[in-house]
Structures are given as structure tokens and as C-alpha cells.
mmCIF file with all atom_site columns, C-alpha atoms in Angstrom:
data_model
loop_
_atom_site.group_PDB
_atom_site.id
_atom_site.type_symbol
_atom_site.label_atom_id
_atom_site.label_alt_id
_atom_site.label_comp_id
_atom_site.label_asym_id
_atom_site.label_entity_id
_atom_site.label_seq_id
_atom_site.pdbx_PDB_ins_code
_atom_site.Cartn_x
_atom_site.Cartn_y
_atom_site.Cartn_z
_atom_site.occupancy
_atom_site.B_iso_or_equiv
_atom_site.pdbx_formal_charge
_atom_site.auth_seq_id
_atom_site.auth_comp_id
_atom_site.auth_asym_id
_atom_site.auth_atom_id
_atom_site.pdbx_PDB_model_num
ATOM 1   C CA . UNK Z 1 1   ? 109.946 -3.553 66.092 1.00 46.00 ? 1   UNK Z CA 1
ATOM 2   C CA . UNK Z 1 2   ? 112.004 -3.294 68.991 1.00 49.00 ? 2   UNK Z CA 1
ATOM 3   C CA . UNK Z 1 3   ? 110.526 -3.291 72.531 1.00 46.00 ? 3   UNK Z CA 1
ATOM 4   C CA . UNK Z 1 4   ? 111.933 0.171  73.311 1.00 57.00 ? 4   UNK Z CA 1
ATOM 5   C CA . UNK Z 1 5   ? 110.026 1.236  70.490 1.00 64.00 ? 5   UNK Z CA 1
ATOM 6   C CA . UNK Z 1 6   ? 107.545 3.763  70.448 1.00 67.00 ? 6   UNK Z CA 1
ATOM 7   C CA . UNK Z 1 7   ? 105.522 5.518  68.685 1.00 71.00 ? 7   UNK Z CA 1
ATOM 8   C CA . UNK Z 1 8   ? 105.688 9.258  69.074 1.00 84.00 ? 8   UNK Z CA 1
ATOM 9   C CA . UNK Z 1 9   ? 105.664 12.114 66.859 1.00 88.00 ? 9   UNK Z CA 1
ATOM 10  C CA . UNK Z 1 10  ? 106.487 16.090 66.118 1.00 89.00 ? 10  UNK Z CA 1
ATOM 11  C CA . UNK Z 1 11  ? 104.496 19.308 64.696 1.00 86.00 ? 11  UNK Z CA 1
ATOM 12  C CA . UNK Z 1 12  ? 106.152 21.152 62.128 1.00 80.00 ? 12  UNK Z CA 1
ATOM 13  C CA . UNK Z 1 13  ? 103.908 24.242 60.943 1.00 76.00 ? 13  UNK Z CA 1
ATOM 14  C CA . UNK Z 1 14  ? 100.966 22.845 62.603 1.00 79.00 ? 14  UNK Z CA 1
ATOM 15  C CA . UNK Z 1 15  ? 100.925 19.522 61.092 1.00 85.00 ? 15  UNK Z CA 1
ATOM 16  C CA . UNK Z 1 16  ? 101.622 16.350 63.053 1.00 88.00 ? 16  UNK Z CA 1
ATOM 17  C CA . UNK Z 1 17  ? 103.991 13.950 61.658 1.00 86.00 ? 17  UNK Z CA 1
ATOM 18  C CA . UNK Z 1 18  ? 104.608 10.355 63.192 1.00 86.00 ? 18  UNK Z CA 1
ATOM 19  C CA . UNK Z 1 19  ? 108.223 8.905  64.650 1.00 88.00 ? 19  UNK Z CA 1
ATOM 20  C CA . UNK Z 1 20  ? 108.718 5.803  65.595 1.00 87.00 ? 20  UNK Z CA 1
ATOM 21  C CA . UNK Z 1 21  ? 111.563 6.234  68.406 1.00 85.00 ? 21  UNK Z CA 1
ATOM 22  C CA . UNK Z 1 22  ? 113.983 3.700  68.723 1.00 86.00 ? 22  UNK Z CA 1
ATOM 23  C CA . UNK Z 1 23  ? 115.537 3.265  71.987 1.00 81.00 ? 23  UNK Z CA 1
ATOM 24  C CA . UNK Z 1 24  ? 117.610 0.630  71.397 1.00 87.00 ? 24  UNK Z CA 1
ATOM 25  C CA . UNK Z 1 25  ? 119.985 1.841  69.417 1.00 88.00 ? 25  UNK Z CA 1
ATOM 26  C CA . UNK Z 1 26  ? 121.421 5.230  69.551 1.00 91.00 ? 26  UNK Z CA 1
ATOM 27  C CA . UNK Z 1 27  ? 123.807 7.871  67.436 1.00 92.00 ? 27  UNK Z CA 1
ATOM 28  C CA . UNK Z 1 28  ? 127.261 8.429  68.674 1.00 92.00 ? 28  UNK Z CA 1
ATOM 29  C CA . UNK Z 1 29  ? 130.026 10.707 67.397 1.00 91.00 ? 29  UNK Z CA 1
ATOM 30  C CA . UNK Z 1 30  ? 132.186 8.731  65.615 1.00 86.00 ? 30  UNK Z CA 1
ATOM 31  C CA . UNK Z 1 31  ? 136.082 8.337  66.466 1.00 81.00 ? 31  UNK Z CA 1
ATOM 32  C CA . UNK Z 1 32  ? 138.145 8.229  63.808 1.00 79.00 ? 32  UNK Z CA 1
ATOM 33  C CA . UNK Z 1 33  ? 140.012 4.712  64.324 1.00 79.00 ? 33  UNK Z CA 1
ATOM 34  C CA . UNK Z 1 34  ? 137.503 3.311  66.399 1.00 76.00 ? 34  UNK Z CA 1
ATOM 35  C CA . UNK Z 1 35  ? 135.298 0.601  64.698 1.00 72.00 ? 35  UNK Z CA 1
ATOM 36  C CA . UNK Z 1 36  ? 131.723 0.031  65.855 1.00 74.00 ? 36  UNK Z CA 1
ATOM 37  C CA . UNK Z 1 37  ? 129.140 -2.174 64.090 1.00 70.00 ? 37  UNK Z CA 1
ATOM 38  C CA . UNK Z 1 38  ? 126.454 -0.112 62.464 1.00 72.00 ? 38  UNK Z CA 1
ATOM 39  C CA . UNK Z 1 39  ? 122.762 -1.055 62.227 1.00 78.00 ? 39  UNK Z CA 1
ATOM 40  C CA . UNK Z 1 40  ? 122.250 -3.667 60.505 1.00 76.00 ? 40  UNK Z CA 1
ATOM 41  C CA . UNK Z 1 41  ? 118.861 -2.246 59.052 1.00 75.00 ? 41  UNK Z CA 1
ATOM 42  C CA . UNK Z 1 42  ? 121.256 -0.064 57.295 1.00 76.00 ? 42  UNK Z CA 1
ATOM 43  C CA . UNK Z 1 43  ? 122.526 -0.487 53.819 1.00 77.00 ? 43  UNK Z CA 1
ATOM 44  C CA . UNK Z 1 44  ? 126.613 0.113  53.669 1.00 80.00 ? 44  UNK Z CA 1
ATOM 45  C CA . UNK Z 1 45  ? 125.546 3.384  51.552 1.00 80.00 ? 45  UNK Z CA 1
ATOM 46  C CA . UNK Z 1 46  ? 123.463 4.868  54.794 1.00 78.00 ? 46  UNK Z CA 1
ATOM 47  C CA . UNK Z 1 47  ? 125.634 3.488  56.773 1.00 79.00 ? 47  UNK Z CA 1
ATOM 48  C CA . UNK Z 1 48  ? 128.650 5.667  55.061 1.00 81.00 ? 48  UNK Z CA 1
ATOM 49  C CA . UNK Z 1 49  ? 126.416 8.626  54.723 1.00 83.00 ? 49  UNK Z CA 1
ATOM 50  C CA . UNK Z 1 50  ? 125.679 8.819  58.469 1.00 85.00 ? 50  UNK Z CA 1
ATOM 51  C CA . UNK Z 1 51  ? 129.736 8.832  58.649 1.00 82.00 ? 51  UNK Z CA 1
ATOM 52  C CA . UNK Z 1 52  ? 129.955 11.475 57.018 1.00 85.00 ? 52  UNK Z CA 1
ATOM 53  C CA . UNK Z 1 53  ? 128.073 13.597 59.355 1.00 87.00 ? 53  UNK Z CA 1
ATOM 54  C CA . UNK Z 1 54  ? 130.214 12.041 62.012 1.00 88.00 ? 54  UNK Z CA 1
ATOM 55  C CA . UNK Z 1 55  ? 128.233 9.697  63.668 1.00 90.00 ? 55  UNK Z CA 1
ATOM 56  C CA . UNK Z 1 56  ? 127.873 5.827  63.917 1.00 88.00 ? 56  UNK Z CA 1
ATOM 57  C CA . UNK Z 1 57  ? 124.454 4.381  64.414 1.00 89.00 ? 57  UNK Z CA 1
ATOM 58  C CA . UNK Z 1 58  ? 124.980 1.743  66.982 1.00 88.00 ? 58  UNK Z CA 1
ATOM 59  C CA . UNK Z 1 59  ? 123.071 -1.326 69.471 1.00 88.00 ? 59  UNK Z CA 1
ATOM 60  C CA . UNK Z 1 60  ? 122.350 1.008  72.739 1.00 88.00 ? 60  UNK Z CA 1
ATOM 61  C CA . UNK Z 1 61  ? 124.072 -1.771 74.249 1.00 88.00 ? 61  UNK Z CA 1
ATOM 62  C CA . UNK Z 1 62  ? 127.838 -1.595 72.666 1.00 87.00 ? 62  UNK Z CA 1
ATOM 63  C CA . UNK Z 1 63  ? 128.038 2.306  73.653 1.00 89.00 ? 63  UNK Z CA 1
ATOM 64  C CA . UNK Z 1 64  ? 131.399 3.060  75.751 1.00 86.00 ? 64  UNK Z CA 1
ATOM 65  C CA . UNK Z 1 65  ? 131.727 5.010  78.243 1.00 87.00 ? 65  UNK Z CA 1
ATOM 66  C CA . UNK Z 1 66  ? 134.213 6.971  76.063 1.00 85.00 ? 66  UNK Z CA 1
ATOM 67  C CA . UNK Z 1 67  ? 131.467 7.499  73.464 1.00 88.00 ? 67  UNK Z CA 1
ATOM 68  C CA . UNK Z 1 68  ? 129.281 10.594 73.199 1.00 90.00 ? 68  UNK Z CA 1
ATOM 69  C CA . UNK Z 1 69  ? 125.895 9.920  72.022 1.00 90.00 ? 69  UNK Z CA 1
ATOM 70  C CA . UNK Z 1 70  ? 124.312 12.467 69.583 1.00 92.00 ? 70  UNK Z CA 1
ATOM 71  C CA . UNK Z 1 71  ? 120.693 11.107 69.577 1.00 92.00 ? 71  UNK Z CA 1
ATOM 72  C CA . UNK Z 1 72  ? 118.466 8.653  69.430 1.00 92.00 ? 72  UNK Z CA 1
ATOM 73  C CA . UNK Z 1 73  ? 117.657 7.270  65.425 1.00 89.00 ? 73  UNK Z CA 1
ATOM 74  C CA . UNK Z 1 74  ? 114.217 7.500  64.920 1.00 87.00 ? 74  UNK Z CA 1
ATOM 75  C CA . UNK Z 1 75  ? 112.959 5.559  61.139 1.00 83.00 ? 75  UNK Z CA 1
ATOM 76  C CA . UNK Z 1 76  ? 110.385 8.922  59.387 1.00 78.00 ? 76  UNK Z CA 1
ATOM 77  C CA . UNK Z 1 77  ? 109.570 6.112  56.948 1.00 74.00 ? 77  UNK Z CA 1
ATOM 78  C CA . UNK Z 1 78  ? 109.575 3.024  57.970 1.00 72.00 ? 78  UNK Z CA 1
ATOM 79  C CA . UNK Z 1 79  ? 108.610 1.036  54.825 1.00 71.00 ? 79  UNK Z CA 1
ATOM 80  C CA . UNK Z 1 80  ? 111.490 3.244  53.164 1.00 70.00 ? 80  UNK Z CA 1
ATOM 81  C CA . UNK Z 1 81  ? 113.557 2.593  56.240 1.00 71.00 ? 81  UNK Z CA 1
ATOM 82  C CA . UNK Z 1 82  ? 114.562 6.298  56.221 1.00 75.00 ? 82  UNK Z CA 1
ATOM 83  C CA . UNK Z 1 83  ? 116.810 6.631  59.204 1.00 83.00 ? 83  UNK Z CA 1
ATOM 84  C CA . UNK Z 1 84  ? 116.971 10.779 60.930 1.00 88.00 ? 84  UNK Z CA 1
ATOM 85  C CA . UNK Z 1 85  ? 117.935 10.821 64.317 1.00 93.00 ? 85  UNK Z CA 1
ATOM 86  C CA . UNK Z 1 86  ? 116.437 12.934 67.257 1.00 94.00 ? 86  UNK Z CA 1
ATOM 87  C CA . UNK Z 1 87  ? 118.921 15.356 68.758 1.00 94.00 ? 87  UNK Z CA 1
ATOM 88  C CA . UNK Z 1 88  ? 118.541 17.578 71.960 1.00 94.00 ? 88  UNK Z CA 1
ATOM 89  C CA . UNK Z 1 89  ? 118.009 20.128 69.547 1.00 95.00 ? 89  UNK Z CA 1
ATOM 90  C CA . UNK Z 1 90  ? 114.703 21.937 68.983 1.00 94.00 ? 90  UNK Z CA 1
ATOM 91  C CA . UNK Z 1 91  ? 114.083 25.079 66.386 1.00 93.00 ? 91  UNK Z CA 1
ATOM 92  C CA . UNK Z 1 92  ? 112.024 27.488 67.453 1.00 92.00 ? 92  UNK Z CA 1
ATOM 93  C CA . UNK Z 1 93  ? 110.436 30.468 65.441 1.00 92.00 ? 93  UNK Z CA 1
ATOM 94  C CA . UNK Z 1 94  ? 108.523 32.851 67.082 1.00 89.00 ? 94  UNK Z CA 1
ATOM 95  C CA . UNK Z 1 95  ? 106.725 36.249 66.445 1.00 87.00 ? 95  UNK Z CA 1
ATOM 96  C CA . UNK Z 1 96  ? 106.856 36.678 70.021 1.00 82.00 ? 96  UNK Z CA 1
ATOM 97  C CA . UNK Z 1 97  ? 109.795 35.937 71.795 1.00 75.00 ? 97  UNK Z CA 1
ATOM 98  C CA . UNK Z 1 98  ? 109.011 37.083 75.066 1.00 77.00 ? 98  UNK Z CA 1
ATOM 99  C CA . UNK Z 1 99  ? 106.552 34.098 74.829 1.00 72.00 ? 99  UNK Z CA 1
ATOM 100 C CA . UNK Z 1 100 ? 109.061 31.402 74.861 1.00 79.00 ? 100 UNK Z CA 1
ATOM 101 C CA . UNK Z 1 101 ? 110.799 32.355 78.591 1.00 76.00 ? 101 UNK Z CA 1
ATOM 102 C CA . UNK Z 1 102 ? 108.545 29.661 80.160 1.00 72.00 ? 102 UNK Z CA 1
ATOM 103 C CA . UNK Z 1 103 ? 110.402 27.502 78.075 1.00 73.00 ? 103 UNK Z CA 1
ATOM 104 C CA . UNK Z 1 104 ? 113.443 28.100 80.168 1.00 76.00 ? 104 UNK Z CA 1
ATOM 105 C CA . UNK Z 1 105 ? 112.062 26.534 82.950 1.00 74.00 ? 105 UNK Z CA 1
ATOM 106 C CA . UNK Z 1 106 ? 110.964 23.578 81.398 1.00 78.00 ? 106 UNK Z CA 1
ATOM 107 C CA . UNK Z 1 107 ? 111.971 19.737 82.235 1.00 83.00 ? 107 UNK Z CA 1
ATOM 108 C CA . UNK Z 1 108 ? 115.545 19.496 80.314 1.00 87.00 ? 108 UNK Z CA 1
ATOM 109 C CA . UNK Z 1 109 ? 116.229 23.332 79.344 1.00 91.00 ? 109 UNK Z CA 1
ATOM 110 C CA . UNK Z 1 110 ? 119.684 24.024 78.765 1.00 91.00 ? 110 UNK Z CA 1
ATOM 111 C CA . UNK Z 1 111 ? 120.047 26.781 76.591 1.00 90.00 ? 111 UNK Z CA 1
ATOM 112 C CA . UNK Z 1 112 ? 118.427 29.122 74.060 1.00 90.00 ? 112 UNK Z CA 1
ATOM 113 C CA . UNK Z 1 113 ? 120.054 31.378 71.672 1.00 91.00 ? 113 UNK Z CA 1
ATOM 114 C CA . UNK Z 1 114 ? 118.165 33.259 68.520 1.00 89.00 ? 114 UNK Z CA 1
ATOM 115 C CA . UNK Z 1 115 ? 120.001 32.197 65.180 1.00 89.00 ? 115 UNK Z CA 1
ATOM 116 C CA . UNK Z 1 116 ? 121.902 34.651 62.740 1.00 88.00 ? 116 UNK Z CA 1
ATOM 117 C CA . UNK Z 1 117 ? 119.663 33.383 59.966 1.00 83.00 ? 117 UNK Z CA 1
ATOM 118 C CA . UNK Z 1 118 ? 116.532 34.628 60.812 1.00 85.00 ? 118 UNK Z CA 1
ATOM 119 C CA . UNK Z 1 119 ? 115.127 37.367 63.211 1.00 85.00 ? 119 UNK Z CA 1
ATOM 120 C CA . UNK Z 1 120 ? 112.861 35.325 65.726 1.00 87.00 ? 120 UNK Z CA 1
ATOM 121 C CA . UNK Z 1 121 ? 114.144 31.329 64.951 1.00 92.00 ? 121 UNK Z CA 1
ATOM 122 C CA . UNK Z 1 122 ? 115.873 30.189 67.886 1.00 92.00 ? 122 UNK Z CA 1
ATOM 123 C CA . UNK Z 1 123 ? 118.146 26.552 68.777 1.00 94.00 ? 123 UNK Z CA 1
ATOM 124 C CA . UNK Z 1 124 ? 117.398 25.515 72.316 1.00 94.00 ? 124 UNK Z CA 1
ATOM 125 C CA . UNK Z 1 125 ? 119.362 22.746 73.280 1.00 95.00 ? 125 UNK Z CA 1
ATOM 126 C CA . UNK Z 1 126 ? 118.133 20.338 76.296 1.00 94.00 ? 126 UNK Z CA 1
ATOM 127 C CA . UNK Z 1 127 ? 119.381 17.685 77.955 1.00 93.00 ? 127 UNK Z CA 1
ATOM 128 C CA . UNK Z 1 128 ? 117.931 14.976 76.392 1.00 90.00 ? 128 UNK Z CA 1
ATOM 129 C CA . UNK Z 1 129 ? 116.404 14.182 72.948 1.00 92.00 ? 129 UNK Z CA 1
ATOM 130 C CA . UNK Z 1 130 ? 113.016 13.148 73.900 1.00 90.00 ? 130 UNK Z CA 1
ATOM 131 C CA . UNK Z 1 131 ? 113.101 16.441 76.524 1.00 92.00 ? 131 UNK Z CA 1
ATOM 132 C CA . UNK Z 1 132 ? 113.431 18.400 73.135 1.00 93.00 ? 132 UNK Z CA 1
ATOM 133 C CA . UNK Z 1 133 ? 110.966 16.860 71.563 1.00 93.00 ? 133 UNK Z CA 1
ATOM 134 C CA . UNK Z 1 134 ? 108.108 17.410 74.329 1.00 92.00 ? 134 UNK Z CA 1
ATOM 135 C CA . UNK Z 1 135 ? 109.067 20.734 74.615 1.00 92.00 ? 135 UNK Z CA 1
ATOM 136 C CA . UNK Z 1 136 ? 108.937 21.238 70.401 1.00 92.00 ? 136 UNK Z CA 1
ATOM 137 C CA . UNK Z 1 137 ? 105.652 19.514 71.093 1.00 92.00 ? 137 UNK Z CA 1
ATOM 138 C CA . UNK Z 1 138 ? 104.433 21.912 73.788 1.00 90.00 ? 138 UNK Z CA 1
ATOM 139 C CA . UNK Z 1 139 ? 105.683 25.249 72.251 1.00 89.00 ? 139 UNK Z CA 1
ATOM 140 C CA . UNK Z 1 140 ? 104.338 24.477 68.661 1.00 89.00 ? 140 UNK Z CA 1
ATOM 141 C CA . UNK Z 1 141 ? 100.520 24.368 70.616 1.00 87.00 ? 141 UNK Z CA 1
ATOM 142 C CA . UNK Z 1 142 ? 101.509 28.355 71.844 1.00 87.00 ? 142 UNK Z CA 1
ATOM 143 C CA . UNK Z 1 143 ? 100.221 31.266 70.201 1.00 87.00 ? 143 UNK Z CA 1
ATOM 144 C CA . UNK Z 1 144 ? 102.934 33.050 68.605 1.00 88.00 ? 144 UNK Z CA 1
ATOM 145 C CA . UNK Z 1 145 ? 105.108 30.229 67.968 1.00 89.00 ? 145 UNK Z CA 1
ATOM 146 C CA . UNK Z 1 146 ? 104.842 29.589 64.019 1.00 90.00 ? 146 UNK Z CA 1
ATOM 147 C CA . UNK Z 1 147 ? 107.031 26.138 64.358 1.00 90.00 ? 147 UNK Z CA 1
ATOM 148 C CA . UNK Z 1 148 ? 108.499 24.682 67.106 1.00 92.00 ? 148 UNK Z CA 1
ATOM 149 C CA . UNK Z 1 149 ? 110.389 21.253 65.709 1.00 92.00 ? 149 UNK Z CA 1
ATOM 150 C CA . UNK Z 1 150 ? 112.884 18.769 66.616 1.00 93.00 ? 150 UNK Z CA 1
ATOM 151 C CA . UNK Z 1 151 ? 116.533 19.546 64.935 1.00 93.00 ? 151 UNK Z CA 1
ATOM 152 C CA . UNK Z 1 152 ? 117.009 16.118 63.055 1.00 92.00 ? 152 UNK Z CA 1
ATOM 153 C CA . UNK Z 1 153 ? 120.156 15.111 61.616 1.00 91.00 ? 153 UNK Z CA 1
ATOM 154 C CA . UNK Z 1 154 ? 119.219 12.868 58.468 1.00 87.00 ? 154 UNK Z CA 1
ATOM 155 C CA . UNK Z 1 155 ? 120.977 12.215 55.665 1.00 78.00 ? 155 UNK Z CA 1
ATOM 156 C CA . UNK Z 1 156 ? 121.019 14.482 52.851 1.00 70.00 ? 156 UNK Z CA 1
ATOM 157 C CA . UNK Z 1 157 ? 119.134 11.516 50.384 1.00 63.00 ? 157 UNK Z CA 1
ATOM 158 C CA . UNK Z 1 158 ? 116.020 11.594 53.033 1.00 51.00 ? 158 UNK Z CA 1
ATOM 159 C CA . UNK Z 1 159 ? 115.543 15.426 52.870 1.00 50.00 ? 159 UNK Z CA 1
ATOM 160 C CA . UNK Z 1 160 ? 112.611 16.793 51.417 1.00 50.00 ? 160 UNK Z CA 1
ATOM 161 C CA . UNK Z 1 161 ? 114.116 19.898 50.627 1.00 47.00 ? 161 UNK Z CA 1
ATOM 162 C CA . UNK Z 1 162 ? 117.642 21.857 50.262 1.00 43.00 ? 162 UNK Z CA 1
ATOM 163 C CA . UNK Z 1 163 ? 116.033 23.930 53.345 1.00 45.00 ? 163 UNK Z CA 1
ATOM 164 C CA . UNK Z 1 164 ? 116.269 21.378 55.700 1.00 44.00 ? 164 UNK Z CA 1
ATOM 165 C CA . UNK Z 1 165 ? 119.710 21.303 56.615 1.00 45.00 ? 165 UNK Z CA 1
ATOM 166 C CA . UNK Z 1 166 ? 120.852 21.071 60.359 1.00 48.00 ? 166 UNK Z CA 1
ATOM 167 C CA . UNK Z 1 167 ? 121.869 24.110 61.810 1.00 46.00 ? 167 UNK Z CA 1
ATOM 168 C CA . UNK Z 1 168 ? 124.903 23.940 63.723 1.00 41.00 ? 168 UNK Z CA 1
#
């Protein structure tokens, strides 16, 4: 691995899963005309797939100043080399709302709004992907808070399920 790797992880309904963060390469919103050499760890199927959602997968090092970066890519499997990337999204859903307003005040807050899909799951959006993910780690430890998890963006052939589909 990389030296800005580390190992890291998220809860999602109580149970701990393991992320290897990669640091040295990040996810920026692609520009259509604008070529930028994908990871190289990356078949040219992944490689298209993550286009598709808009985003090359690039060397931390080759980002513009013009580019936006989405997240950083995180591997969920390495031996599969399953690539998802870490937004500065977290879902939230909660049984008791008035439980997450100490999240507000947290290290990276930005915003919080409940979702039309659900009464009680909420986005928060920070400023920062690894400020989302300690905060998903800190609110999924609160009473009240039935899963607190980072809003990966992966694509669709490394979901487990139809039901884990970014929310936008």
C-alpha cells in the first residue's frame, strides 16, 4: 500500500466494517473534455463505470485547481480490489432526532436535512470526508441512532444490494 494509507473503518447497524483509506489518490468530478489518467489499479471497465457516475479516480497529485474533488477512494475489498469512495456525506437514522443536535456542533458540520424517503434518516454533509466519517463513527455509538454510515459512492457491480444506492 500507499504511505497515506490507513486503515480505518465504519459501523453500519452496529457492525464494524474495515476501510482502507487511500490518501493518495482522490475522486474528482469529471469534465467532460478534460482527460485525466485514472488509477491504474483500475480495470478500463471500473474505470468507465466510475465515469458514469461522473467522477475520475485520480493520483492526489495531478488534481487542478479547477477540479472539484468528490472524495477520497477507499478499496472495501482489497483482494477484490473493490473501489467505493468516501464522500462528506454521512446517513443518519434516528428514532430520536432531537438527539443528533450535538452533531451540529461537531468538527466539520455543514449541514443536516431529514430525507423524503424515510421519517427519521437524515444526509449531513461536512466538510471533509474523513470529518464524516468520525462523526458516522461517533453517532452510530448514541442511543437512538439505529445507523449512522458514511454515504459511499461505489459502483453499481460492488453493491451488495439494490438498497444501497447513493442518495442525492
Amino acid at each position: 500500500g500507499s504511505a497515506a494509507e490507513a486503515v480505518s473503518g465504519f459501523y453500519s447497524h452496529k457492525q464494524f466494517h474495515k476501510l482502507y483509506v487511500d490518501k493518495d489518490h482522490v475522486a474528482i468530478r469529471a469534465v467532460p473534455g478534460v482527460a485525466h489518467a485514472n488509477l491504474p489499479s483500475l480495470s478500463l471497465a471500473e474505470a468507465a463505470q466510475f465515469a458514469q457516475l461522473g467522477v475520475d479516480l485520480v493520483d492526489r497529485a495531478s488534481v487542478k485547481s479547477v477540479d472539484a474533488i468528490v472524495g477520497y477512494p477507499i478499496w472495501f475489498d482489497k483482494q477484490k480490489g473493490a473501489v467505493g469512495i468516501l464522500t462528506h456525506e454521512i446517513v443518519v437514522r434516528s428514532d430520536q432526532p432531537e438527539g443528533l443536535v450535538a452533531m451540529r456542533g461537531g468538527k466539520g458540520f455543514a449541514t443536516m436535512e431529514e430525507t423524503e424517503f424515510k421519517k427519521g434518516l437524515y444526509l449531513a454533509k461536512f466538510t471533509s470526508p474523513m470529518a464524516a466519517l468520525d462523526a458516522a463513527n461517533e453517532l452510530a455509538k448514541k442511543p437512538g441512532v439505529i445507523y449512522a454510515h458514511p454515504n459511499f459512492l461505489v459502483a453499481k457491480d460492488y453493491r451488495e444490494d439494490r438498497k444501497s444506492t447513493r442518495l442525492n
